[in-house]
Coordinates of N, CA and C in Angstrom, one line a residue:
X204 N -14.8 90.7 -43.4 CA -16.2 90.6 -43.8 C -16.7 92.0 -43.9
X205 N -17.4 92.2 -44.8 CA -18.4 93.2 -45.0 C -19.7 93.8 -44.7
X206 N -20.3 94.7 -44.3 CA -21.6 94.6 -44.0 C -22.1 94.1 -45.3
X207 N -22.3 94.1 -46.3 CA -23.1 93.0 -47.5 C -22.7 92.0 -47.4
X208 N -21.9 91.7 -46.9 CA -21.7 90.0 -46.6 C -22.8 89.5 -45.5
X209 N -23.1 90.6 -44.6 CA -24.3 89.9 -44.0 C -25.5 90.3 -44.6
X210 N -25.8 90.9 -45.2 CA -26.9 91.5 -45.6 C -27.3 92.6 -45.5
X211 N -26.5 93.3 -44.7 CA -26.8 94.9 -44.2 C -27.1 95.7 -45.6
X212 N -26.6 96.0 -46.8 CA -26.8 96.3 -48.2 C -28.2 96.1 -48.6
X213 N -29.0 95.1 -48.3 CA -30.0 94.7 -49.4 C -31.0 95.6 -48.1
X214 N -31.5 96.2 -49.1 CA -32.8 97.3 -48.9 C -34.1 96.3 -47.9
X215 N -35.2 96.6 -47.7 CA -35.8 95.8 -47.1 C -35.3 94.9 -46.0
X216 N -34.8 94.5 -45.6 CA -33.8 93.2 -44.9 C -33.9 94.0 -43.6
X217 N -33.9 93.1 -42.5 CA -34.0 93.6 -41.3 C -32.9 92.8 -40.2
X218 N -32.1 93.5 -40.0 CA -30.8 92.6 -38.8 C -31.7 93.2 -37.6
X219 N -30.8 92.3 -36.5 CA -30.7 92.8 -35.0 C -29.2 92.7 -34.4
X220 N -29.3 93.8 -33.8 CA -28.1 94.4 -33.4 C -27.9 94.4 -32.1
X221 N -27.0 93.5 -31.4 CA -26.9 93.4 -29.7 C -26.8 95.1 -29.2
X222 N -27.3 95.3 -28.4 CA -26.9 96.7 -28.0 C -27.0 96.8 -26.5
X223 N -25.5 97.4 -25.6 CA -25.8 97.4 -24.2 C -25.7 99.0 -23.9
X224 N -26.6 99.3 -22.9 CA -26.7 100.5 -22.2 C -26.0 100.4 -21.3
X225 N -24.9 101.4 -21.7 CA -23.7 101.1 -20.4 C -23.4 99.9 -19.2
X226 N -23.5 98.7 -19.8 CA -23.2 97.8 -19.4 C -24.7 97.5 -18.3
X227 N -25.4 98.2 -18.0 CA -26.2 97.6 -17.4 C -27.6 96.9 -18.0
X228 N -27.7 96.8 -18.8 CA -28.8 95.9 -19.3 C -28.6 95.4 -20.8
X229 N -28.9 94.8 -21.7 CA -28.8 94.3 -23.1 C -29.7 94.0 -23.7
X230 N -30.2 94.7 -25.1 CA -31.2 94.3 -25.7 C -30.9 93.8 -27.3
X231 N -32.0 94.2 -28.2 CA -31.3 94.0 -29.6 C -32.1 95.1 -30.4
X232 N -31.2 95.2 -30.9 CA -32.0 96.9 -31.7 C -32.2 96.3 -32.9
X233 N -33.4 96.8 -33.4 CA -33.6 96.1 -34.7 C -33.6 97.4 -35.9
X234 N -33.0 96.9 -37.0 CA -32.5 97.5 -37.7 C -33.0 97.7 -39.3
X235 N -33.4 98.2 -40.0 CA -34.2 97.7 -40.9 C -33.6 98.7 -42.1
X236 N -34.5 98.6 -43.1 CA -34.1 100.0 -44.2 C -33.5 101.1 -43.9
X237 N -32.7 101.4 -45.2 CA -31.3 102.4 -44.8 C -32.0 103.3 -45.3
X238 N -32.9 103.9 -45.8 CA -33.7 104.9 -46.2 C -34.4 105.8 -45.2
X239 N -33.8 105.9 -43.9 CA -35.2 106.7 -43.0 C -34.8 108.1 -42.9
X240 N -35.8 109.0 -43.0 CA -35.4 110.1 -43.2 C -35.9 111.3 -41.8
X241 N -36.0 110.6 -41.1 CA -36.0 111.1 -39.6 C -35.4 111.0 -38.4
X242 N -34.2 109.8 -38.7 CA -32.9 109.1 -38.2 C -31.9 110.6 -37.8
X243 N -31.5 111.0 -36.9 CA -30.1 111.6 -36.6 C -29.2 110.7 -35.7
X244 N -27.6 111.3 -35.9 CA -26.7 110.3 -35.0 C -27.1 111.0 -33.7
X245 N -26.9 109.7 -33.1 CA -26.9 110.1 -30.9 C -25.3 111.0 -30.8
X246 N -25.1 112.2 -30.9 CA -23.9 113.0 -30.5 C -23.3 112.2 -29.3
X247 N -22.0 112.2 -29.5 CA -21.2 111.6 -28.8 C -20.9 110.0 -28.9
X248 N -22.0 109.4 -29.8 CA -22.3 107.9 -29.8 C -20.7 107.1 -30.6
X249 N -20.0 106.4 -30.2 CA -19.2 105.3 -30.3 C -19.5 103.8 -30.6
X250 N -19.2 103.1 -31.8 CA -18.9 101.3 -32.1 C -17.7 100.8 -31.1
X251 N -18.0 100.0 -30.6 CA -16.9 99.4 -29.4 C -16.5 98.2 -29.9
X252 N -16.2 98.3 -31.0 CA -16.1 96.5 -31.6 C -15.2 96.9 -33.6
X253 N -14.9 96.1 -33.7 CA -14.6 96.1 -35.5 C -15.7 95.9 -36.5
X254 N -15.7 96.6 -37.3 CA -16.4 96.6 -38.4 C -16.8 94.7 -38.8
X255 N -15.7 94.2 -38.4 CA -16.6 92.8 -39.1 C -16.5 92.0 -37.7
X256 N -16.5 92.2 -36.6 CA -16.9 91.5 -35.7 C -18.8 91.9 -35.5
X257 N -19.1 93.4 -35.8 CA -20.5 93.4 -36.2 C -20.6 92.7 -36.9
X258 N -19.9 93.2 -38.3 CA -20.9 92.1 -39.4 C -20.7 90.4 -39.0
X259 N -19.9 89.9 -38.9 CA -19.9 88.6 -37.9 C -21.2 88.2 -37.1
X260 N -21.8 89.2 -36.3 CA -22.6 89.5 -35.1 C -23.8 89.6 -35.7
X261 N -24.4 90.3 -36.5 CA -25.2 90.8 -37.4 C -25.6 88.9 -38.4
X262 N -24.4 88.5 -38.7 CA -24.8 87.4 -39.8 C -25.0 85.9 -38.6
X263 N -24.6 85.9 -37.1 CA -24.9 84.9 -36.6 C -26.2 85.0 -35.7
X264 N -27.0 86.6 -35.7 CA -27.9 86.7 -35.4 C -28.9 86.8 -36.2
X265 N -28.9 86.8 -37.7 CA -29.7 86.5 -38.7 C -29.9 84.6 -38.8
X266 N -29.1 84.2 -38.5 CA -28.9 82.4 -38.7 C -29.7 81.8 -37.4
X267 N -29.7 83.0 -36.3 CA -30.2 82.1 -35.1 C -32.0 82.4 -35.3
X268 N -32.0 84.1 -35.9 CA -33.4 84.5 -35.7 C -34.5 83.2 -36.7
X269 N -33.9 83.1 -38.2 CA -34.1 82.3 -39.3 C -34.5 80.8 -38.4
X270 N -33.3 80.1 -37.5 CA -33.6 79.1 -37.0 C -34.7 78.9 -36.0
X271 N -34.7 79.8 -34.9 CA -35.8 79.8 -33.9 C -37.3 80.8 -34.5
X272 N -37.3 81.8 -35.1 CA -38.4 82.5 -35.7 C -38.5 83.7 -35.0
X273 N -39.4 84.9 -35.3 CA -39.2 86.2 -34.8 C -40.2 85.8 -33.5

């Protein structure tokens, strides 16, 4: 799977992304247009997972947000 397979590609479109702070708490980062131009990477920052187990993650939390509402 692709990030455009979940939607990550289309401009405007907004995922949420599980995200844990060193295992001690979990929230969901929300993620929106790929255009920000004040964004830098967190130095040292690591993906703990496969590219399509995100996008997997990313497209069964767009189906759950859709079903229950923001």
């Amino acid at each position: 799977m692709e990030f455009s397979d979940a939607g990550l590609g289309v401009a405007g479109d907004t995922a949420y992304l599980p995200f844990d702070f060193f295992d001690q708490c979990m929230a969901w980062l929300r993620v929106s247009a790929a255009q920000v131009r004040d964004f830098g990477p967190i130095p040292g920052a690591r993906i703990q997972c496969s590219l399509g187990d995100l996008a997997a993650q990313v497209g069964a939390n767009r189906s759950t947000l859709a079903a229950t509402g923001p």
